[in-house]
Amino acid sequence: MIFLQLFITFFEIGIFGFGGGYGMLSLIQTETVVRHGWLSSAEFANIVAISQMTPGPIGINSATYCGYTAVHNAGLDGAMACLGSATATFALVLPSFILMILISRLFMRYMHTTLVQSVFAGLRPAVVGLLAAATLLLCNEENFGHPTTSPWNFWVSVGLFVASFVGTQYVKIHPIRMILCAAFAGLILLY
């Protein structure tokens, strides 16, 4: 039963997940953590971190890890959990695959029309909103700590967040170098 639910859930996310993987994160979190309860918030935060560090698109990586974790948390063994990974990944990719096959010829013919340009103009702000929602959903106690219960973790996390933002946005430090520096700082400061 969980495999059918995984397929339907990630198929829906694949249909409505405009804006790429980061835009899908809020949808994935809402479905897997809030609606179905397959994962905890901490597990989802770990999945996002792992998905960002591993090669490949973050949306597909997240679906793969969420499928595995959901089936594993349901009490099934490793082979079945791998099937959960495959189910979630396939379901997430399938809508894009189908839509690209169906509309690729039409899109090339009509991409410069006013109607199509208006649709994309309407989608742009929605994509920005989905990215902002994904960012805000990850600004939680699992990622930053709490200023009253763990002030050291909270302020170090906020400092790393600000340093990473300033480093990549203004100082133009390469994101991979910034990830390695943040990981090293986390090992030293938070361990």
Coordinates of N, CA and C in Angstrom, one line a residue:
M1 N 0.8 -1.2 0.0 CA 0.0 0.0 0.0 C 0.9 1.3 0.0
I2 N 2.0 1.2 0.7 CA 2.8 2.4 0.8 C 3.4 2.7 -0.5
F3 N 3.7 1.7 -1.4 CA 4.3 1.9 -2.7 C 3.3 2.7 -3.6
L4 N 2.0 2.3 -3.5 CA 1.0 3.1 -4.3 C 0.9 4.5 -3.8
Q5 N 0.9 4.7 -2.5 CA 0.8 6.1 -2.0 C 2.1 6.9 -2.3
L6 N 3.2 6.2 -2.3 CA 4.5 6.9 -2.7 C 4.4 7.3 -4.2
F7 N 3.9 6.4 -5.0 CA 3.8 6.7 -6.5 C 2.8 7.9 -6.7
I8 N 1.7 7.8 -6.1 CA 0.7 8.9 -6.3 C 1.2 10.2 -5.8
T9 N 1.8 10.2 -4.6 CA 2.3 11.4 -4.0 C 3.4 12.1 -4.9
F10 N 4.4 11.3 -5.3 CA 5.5 11.9 -6.0 C 5.1 12.1 -7.5
F11 N 4.1 11.4 -8.0 CA 3.6 11.8 -9.3 C 2.9 13.1 -9.3
E12 N 2.1 13.4 -8.2 CA 1.5 14.7 -8.1 C 2.5 15.8 -7.9
I13 N 3.6 15.5 -7.1 CA 4.7 16.5 -6.9 C 5.3 16.8 -8.3
G14 N 5.6 15.7 -9.1 CA 6.2 15.9 -10.4 C 5.3 16.7 -11.3
I15 N 4.0 16.6 -11.2 CA 3.1 17.4 -12.1 C 3.2 18.9 -11.7
F16 N 3.1 19.2 -10.4 CA 2.9 20.5 -9.9 C 4.2 21.2 -9.4
G17 N 5.3 20.5 -9.5 CA 6.6 21.0 -9.0 C 7.4 21.9 -10.0
F18 N 6.8 23.0 -10.3 CA 7.5 24.0 -11.2 C 8.7 24.6 -10.5
G19 N 9.7 25.0 -11.2 CA 10.8 25.7 -10.6 C 12.0 24.7 -10.3
G20 N 11.9 23.5 -10.7 CA 13.1 22.6 -10.4 C 13.0 22.0 -9.0
G21 N 14.1 21.4 -8.6 CA 14.2 20.7 -7.3 C 13.9 21.5 -6.1
Y22 N 14.5 22.7 -6.1 CA 14.3 23.6 -4.9 C 12.9 24.0 -4.8
G23 N 12.2 24.2 -5.9 CA 10.8 24.6 -5.9 C 10.0 23.4 -5.4
M24 N 10.4 22.2 -5.6 CA 9.7 21.0 -5.2 C 9.9 20.7 -3.7
L25 N 10.9 21.2 -3.0 CA 11.2 20.9 -1.7 C 10.1 21.1 -0.7
S26 N 9.4 22.3 -0.9 CA 8.3 22.6 0.0 C 7.2 21.6 -0.2
L27 N 6.9 21.2 -1.5 CA 5.9 20.2 -1.7 C 6.2 18.9 -1.2
I28 N 7.5 18.5 -1.3 CA 7.9 17.2 -0.8 C 7.8 17.1 0.7
Q29 N 8.3 18.2 1.4 CA 8.2 18.3 2.8 C 6.7 18.2 3.3
T30 N 5.9 19.0 2.7 CA 4.5 19.0 3.1 C 3.8 17.6 2.9
E31 N 4.1 16.9 1.8 CA 3.5 15.6 1.6 C 4.1 14.5 2.5
T32 N 5.5 14.5 2.6 CA 6.1 13.4 3.3 C 6.1 13.6 4.8
V33 N 6.2 14.8 5.3 CA 6.3 15.1 6.8 C 5.0 15.4 7.3
V34 N 4.3 16.4 6.8 CA 3.1 16.9 7.3 C 1.9 16.0 7.0
R35 N 1.6 15.7 5.7 CA 0.4 15.0 5.3 C 0.4 13.6 5.6
H36 N 1.5 12.9 5.2 CA 1.6 11.4 5.4 C 2.3 11.0 6.7
G37 N 3.2 11.8 7.2 CA 3.9 11.5 8.4 C 5.0 10.3 8.2
W38 N 5.4 10.2 6.9 CA 6.4 9.2 6.6 C 7.8 9.5 7.2
L39 N 8.1 10.8 7.4 CA 9.4 11.2 7.8 C 9.2 12.3 8.9
S40 N 10.2 12.4 9.8 CA 10.2 13.5 10.8 C 10.8 14.7 10.1
S41 N 10.7 15.9 10.7 CA 11.3 17.1 10.2 C 12.8 17.0 10.2
A42 N 13.4 16.4 11.2 CA 14.8 16.2 11.3 C 15.3 15.3 10.2
E43 N 14.5 14.2 9.9 CA 14.9 13.3 8.8 C 14.9 14.0 7.5
F44 N 13.8 14.9 7.3 CA 13.7 15.6 6.0 C 14.9 16.6 5.9
A45 N 15.2 17.3 7.0 CA 16.4 18.2 6.9 C 17.7 17.5 6.5
N46 N 17.9 16.3 7.1 CA 19.0 15.5 6.7 C 19.0 15.1 5.2
I47 N 17.8 14.7 4.8 CA 17.7 14.3 3.4 C 18.0 15.5 2.4
V48 N 17.5 16.7 2.8 CA 17.9 17.9 2.0 C 19.4 18.1 2.0
A49 N 20.0 18.0 3.1 CA 21.5 18.2 3.2 C 22.2 17.2 2.3
I50 N 21.8 15.9 2.4 CA 22.4 14.8 1.6 C 22.1 15.0 0.2
S51 N 20.9 15.4 -0.2 CA 20.6 15.6 -1.6 C 21.4 16.8 -2.2
Q52 N 21.7 17.8 -1.4 CA 22.5 18.9 -2.0 C 24.0 18.5 -2.2
M53 N 24.4 17.5 -1.4 CA 25.8 17.2 -1.5 C 26.1 16.1 -2.5
T54 N 25.1 15.3 -2.9 CA 25.3 14.2 -3.8 C 25.1 14.7 -5.2
P55 N 25.7 14.1 -6.2 CA 25.5 14.5 -7.6 C 24.1 14.3 -8.1
G56 N 23.7 15.2 -8.9 CA 22.3 15.0 -9.5 C 21.4 16.1 -9.0
P57 N 20.2 16.2 -9.6 CA 19.2 17.2 -9.3 C 18.7 17.0 -7.9
I58 N 18.5 18.0 -7.1 CA 18.1 17.9 -5.7 C 16.7 17.3 -5.6
G59 N 15.8 17.6 -6.5 CA 14.5 17.1 -6.4 C 14.4 15.6 -6.6
I60 N 15.2 15.1 -7.5 CA 15.2 13.6 -7.8 C 16.0 13.0 -6.6
N61 N 17.1 13.6 -6.2 CA 17.8 13.0 -5.0 C 16.9 12.9 -3.8
S62 N 16.2 14.0 -3.5 CA 15.3 14.0 -2.4 C 14.2 13.0 -2.5
A63 N 13.6 12.8 -3.7 CA 12.6 11.8 -3.9 C 13.2 10.4 -3.6
T64 N 14.4 10.2 -4.1 CA 15.0 8.9 -3.9 C 15.2 8.6 -2.4
Y65 N 15.7 9.5 -1.7 CA 16.0 9.3 -0.2 C 14.7 9.3 0.6
C66 N 13.7 10.1 0.2 CA 12.4 10.1 0.9 C 11.7 8.8 0.7
G67 N 11.7 8.2 -0.5 CA 11.1 6.9 -0.8 C 11.8 5.8 0.0
Y68 N 13.1 5.8 0.1 CA 13.8 4.8 0.9 C 13.4 5.0 2.4
T69 N 13.5 6.2 2.9 CA 13.3 6.4 4.3 C 11.8 6.1 4.7
A70 N 10.9 6.5 3.8 CA 9.4 6.2 4.1 C 9.2 4.7 4.2
V71 N 9.7 3.9 3.3 CA 9.5 2.5 3.3 C 10.2 1.9 4.5
H72 N 11.4 2.4 4.8 CA 12.2 1.9 5.9 C 11.5 2.2 7.2
N73 N 11.0 3.4 7.4 CA 10.2 3.8 8.6 C 8.9 3.0 8.7
A74 N 8.4 2.5 7.6 CA 7.2 1.7 7.7 C 7.5 0.2 8.1
G75 N 8.8 -0.1 8.4 CA 9.1 -1.4 8.9 C 9.5 -2.4 7.9
L76 N 9.7 -2.0 6.7 CA 10.1 -3.0 5.6 C 11.6 -3.0 5.5
D77 N 12.1 -4.1 5.0 CA 13.6 -4.4 5.0 C 14.3 -3.6 3.8
G78 N 15.6 -3.7 3.7 CA 16.4 -2.9 2.8 C 16.0 -3.1 1.4
A79 N 15.7 -4.3 0.9 CA 15.4 -4.5 -0.5 C 14.0 -3.8 -0.8
M80 N 13.1 -3.8 0.1 CA 11.8 -3.1 -0.2 C 12.0 -1.6 -0.1
A81 N 12.9 -1.2 0.8 CA 13.2 0.3 0.9 C 13.8 0.8 -0.4
C82 N 14.7 -0.1 -1.1 CA 15.3 0.3 -2.4 C 14.1 0.4 -3.4
L83 N 13.2 -0.5 -3.3 CA 12.0 -0.4 -4.2 C 11.2 0.9 -4.0
G84 N 11.2 1.3 -2.7 CA 10.5 2.6 -2.4 C 11.3 3.8 -3.0
S85 N 12.6 3.7 -3.0 CA 13.4 4.7 -3.7 C 13.1 4.8 -5.2
A86 N 13.1 3.6 -5.8 CA 12.8 3.6 -7.2 C 11.4 4.0 -7.6
T87 N 10.5 3.7 -6.7 CA 9.1 4.1 -7.0 C 8.9 5.6 -6.9
A88 N 9.5 6.2 -5.8 CA 9.4 7.7 -5.7 C 10.1 8.4 -6.8
T89 N 11.3 7.9 -7.2 CA 12.1 8.6 -8.2 C 11.4 8.5 -9.6
F90 N 10.9 7.3 -9.9 CA 10.2 7.1 -11.2 C 8.9 7.9 -11.2
A91 N 8.2 8.0 -10.1 CA 6.9 8.8 -10.1 C 7.2 10.3 -10.2
L92 N 8.3 10.7 -9.7 CA 8.6 12.2 -9.8 C 9.0 12.5 -11.2
V93 N 9.7 11.7 -11.9 CA 10.2 12.0 -13.2 C 9.2 11.7 -14.3
L94 N 8.3 10.8 -14.1 CA 7.3 10.4 -15.1 C 6.5 11.5 -15.7
P95 N 5.9 12.4 -14.9 CA 5.1 13.5 -15.5 C 5.9 14.4 -16.4
S96 N 7.1 14.7 -16.1 CA 7.9 15.6 -16.9 C 8.2 14.8 -18.2
F97 N 8.5 13.6 -18.1 CA 8.8 12.8 -19.3 C 7.6 12.7 -20.2
I98 N 6.5 12.5 -19.7 CA 5.2 12.4 -20.5 C 4.9 13.8 -21.1
L99 N 5.0 14.8 -20.3 CA 4.7 16.2 -20.8 C 5.7 16.6 -21.9
M100 N 7.0 16.3 -21.7 CA 7.9 16.7 -22.7 C 7.7 15.9 -24.1
I101 N 7.3 14.7 -24.0 CA 7.0 14.0 -25.2 C 5.8 14.6 -25.9
L102 N 4.8 14.9 -25.1 CA 3.5 15.4 -25.7 C 3.6 16.8 -26.2
I103 N 4.3 17.7 -25.5 CA 4.2 19.1 -25.9 C 5.5 19.6 -26.6
S104 N 6.5 18.8 -26.8 CA 7.7 19.4 -27.3 C 7.5 19.9 -28.7
R105 N 6.8 19.3 -29.6 CA 6.5 19.8 -30.9 C 5.6 21.0 -30.9
L106 N 4.6 21.0 -30.1 CA 3.7 22.1 -30.0 C 4.4 23.3 -29.4
F107 N 5.2 23.1 -28.4 CA 5.9 24.2 -27.7 C 6.8 24.9 -28.7
M108 N 7.6 24.2 -29.5 CA 8.5 24.8 -30.5 C 7.7 25.6 -31.5
R109 N 6.5 25.2 -31.8 CA 5.7 25.9 -32.8 C 5.1 27.2 -32.2
Y110 N 4.6 27.1 -30.9 CA 3.8 28.2 -30.4 C 4.5 28.9 -29.2
M111 N 5.8 28.7 -29.0 CA 6.5 29.3 -27.9 C 6.6 30.8 -27.9
H112 N 6.4 31.5 -29.1 CA 6.5 32.9 -29.2 C 5.1 33.6 -29.2
T113 N 4.1 32.8 -29.0 CA 2.7 33.4 -29.0 C 2.5 34.1 -27.6
T114 N 1.6 35.0 -27.7 CA 1.2 35.8 -26.5 C 0.7 34.9 -25.3
L115 N -0.1 33.9 -25.7 CA -0.7 33.0 -24.7 C 0.4 32.3 -23.9
V116 N 1.3 31.7 -24.6 CA 2.4 30.9 -24.0 C 3.3 31.8 -23.2
Q117 N 3.6 33.0 -23.7 CA 4.5 34.0 -23.0 C 3.8 34.4 -21.7
S118 N 2.5 34.6 -21.8 CA 1.7 35.0 -20.6 C 1.7 33.9 -19.5
V119 N 1.6 32.6 -19.9 CA 1.7 31.5 -19.0 C 3.0 31.5 -18.3
F120 N 4.1 31.7 -19.0 CA 5.4 31.7 -18.4 C 5.6 32.9 -17.5
A121 N 5.0 34.0 -17.9 CA 5.1 35.2 -17.0 C 4.4 35.0 -15.7
G122 N 3.3 34.2 -15.7 CA 2.6 33.9 -14.5 C 3.3 32.9 -13.7
L123 N 4.0 32.0 -14.3 CA 4.7 31.0 -13.5 C 6.0 31.5 -12.8
R124 N 6.6 32.5 -13.4 CA 7.9 33.0 -12.8 C 7.7 33.4 -11.3
P125 N 6.7 34.3 -11.0 CA 6.5 34.6 -9.5 C 6.2 33.4 -8.7
A126 N 5.4 32.5 -9.2 CA 5.1 31.3 -8.5 C 6.3 30.5 -8.1
V127 N 7.2 30.4 -9.1 CA 8.5 29.7 -8.8 C 9.3 30.3 -7.7
V128 N 9.4 31.7 -7.8 CA 10.1 32.4 -6.7 C 9.4 32.1 -5.4
G129 N 8.1 32.1 -5.4 CA 7.4 31.8 -4.1 C 7.7 30.4 -3.6
L130 N 7.7 29.4 -4.5 CA 8.0 28.1 -4.1 C 9.5 28.0 -3.5
L131 N 10.4 28.7 -4.1 CA 11.8 28.7 -3.6 C 11.8 29.4 -2.3
A132 N 11.1 30.5 -2.1 CA 11.1 31.1 -0.8 C 10.5 30.2 0.3
A133 N 9.4 29.5 -0.1 CA 8.8 28.6 0.8 C 9.7 27.5 1.3
A134 N 10.5 27.0 0.3 CA 11.4 25.9 0.6 C 12.5 26.5 1.6
T135 N 12.9 27.7 1.4 CA 13.9 28.3 2.2 C 13.4 28.5 3.6
L136 N 12.2 29.0 3.7 CA 11.6 29.3 5.0 C 11.2 28.0 5.8
L137 N 10.8 27.0 5.1 CA 10.5 25.7 5.7 C 11.8 25.1 6.3
L138 N 12.9 25.4 5.8 CA 14.2 24.8 6.3 C 14.8 25.7 7.4
C139 N 14.2 26.8 7.7 CA 14.7 27.7 8.8 C 13.9 27.2 10.0
N140 N 14.2 26.0 10.5 CA 13.5 25.5 11.7 C 14.4 25.1 12.8
E141 N 13.9 24.6 13.8 CA 14.7 24.3 15.0 C 15.7 23.2 14.8
E142 N 15.4 22.2 13.9 CA 16.3 21.1 13.6 C 17.6 21.6 12.9
N143 N 17.4 22.7 12.1 CA 18.6 23.2 11.4 C 19.3 24.3 12.1
F144 N 18.6 25.1 13.0 CA 19.3 26.2 13.6 C 19.4 26.1 15.1
G145 N 18.6 25.2 15.7 CA 18.5 25.1 17.2 C 17.5 26.2 17.7
H146 N 17.5 26.4 19.0 CA 16.6 27.4 19.5 C 17.4 28.3 20.4
P147 N 17.1 29.6 20.4 CA 17.9 30.6 21.1 C 17.8 30.4 22.6
T148 N 16.7 29.8 23.2 CA 16.6 29.6 24.6 C 17.1 28.3 25.1
T149 N 16.9 27.2 24.3 CA 17.4 25.9 24.8 C 18.8 25.6 24.4
S150 N 19.2 26.0 23.2 CA 20.6 25.8 22.8 C 21.2 27.1 22.1
P151 N 21.4 28.1 22.9 CA 21.9 29.4 22.3 C 23.2 29.3 21.5
W152 N 24.1 28.5 22.0 CA 25.4 28.4 21.2 C 25.1 27.8 19.8
N153 N 24.4 26.7 19.7 CA 24.0 26.1 18.4 C 23.3 27.1 17.5
F154 N 22.3 27.8 18.1 CA 21.5 28.8 17.4 C 22.4 29.9 16.8
W155 N 23.2 30.5 17.6 CA 24.0 31.7 17.1 C 25.1 31.2 16.1
V156 N 25.7 30.1 16.4 CA 26.7 29.5 15.4 C 26.0 29.2 14.1
S157 N 24.8 28.6 14.1 CA 24.1 28.3 12.9 C 23.7 29.6 12.2
V158 N 23.2 30.6 12.9 CA 22.9 31.9 12.2 C 24.1 32.5 11.6
G159 N 25.2 32.4 12.4 CA 26.5 33.0 11.9 C 26.9 32.3 10.6
L160 N 26.8 30.9 10.6 CA 27.2 30.2 9.4 C 26.3 30.5 8.2
F161 N 25.0 30.7 8.5 CA 24.0 31.0 7.5 C 24.4 32.4 6.9
V162 N 24.6 33.4 7.7 CA 25.0 34.7 7.2 C 26.3 34.7 6.4
A163 N 27.3 34.0 7.0 CA 28.6 33.9 6.4 C 28.5 33.2 5.0
S164 N 27.7 32.2 4.9 CA 27.5 31.5 3.6 C 26.8 32.4 2.6
F165 N 25.8 33.1 3.1 CA 25.1 34.0 2.2 C 26.0 35.1 1.6
V166 N 26.7 35.7 2.6 CA 27.6 36.8 2.2 C 28.8 36.3 1.3
G167 N 29.3 35.1 1.7 CA 30.4 34.6 1.0 C 30.1 34.2 -0.4
T168 N 28.9 33.6 -0.7 CA 28.6 33.2 -2.0 C 28.0 34.4 -2.8
Q169 N 27.2 35.3 -2.2 CA 26.6 36.4 -2.9 C 27.5 37.6 -3.2
Y170 N 28.3 38.0 -2.2 CA 29.1 39.2 -2.4 C 30.6 39.0 -2.5
V171 N 31.1 38.0 -1.8 CA 32.6 37.8 -1.9 C 32.8 36.8 -3.1
K172 N 31.8 36.2 -3.6 CA 31.9 35.3 -4.7 C 32.7 34.0 -4.5
I173 N 32.7 33.5 -3.3 CA 33.3 32.2 -3.0 C 32.5 31.1 -3.7
H174 N 33.2 30.2 -4.3 CA 32.6 29.1 -5.0 C 31.7 28.3 -4.0
P175 N 30.5 27.9 -4.4 CA 29.6 27.2 -3.5 C 30.2 25.9 -2.9
I176 N 31.0 25.2 -3.7 CA 31.6 23.9 -3.2 C 32.6 24.3 -2.1
R177 N 33.4 25.3 -2.3 CA 34.3 25.7 -1.2 C 33.6 26.2 0.0
M178 N 32.4 26.9 -0.2 CA 31.6 27.4 0.9 C 31.0 26.2 1.7
I179 N 30.6 25.2 1.0 CA 30.0 24.0 1.7 C 31.1 23.3 2.5
L180 N 32.3 23.2 2.0 CA 33.4 22.5 2.7 C 33.8 23.4 3.9
C181 N 33.8 24.7 3.8 CA 34.2 25.6 4.9 C 33.1 25.5 6.0
A182 N 31.8 25.5 5.6 CA 30.7 25.4 6.6 C 30.7 24.1 7.3
A183 N 31.0 23.0 6.5 CA 31.1 21.7 7.2 C 32.3 21.6 8.2
F184 N 33.4 22.2 7.8 CA 34.5 22.2 8.7 C 34.2 23.1 10.0
A185 N 33.6 24.2 9.8 CA 33.2 25.1 10.9 C 32.2 24.4 11.8
G186 N 31.3 23.7 11.2 CA 30.3 22.9 12.0 C 30.9 21.9 12.8
L187 N 31.9 21.2 12.2 CA 32.6 20.1 13.0 C 33.4 20.8 14.2
I188 N 34.0 21.9 14.0 CA 34.8 22.5 15.1 C 33.8 23.2 16.1
L189 N 32.9 23.9 15.6 CA 32.1 24.8 16.5 C 30.9 24.0 17.2
L190 N 30.4 23.0 16.5 CA 29.1 22.4 17.0 C 29.4 21.0 17.6
Y191 N 30.6 20.5 17.5 CA 30.8 19.2 18.0 C 31.2 19.2 19.5

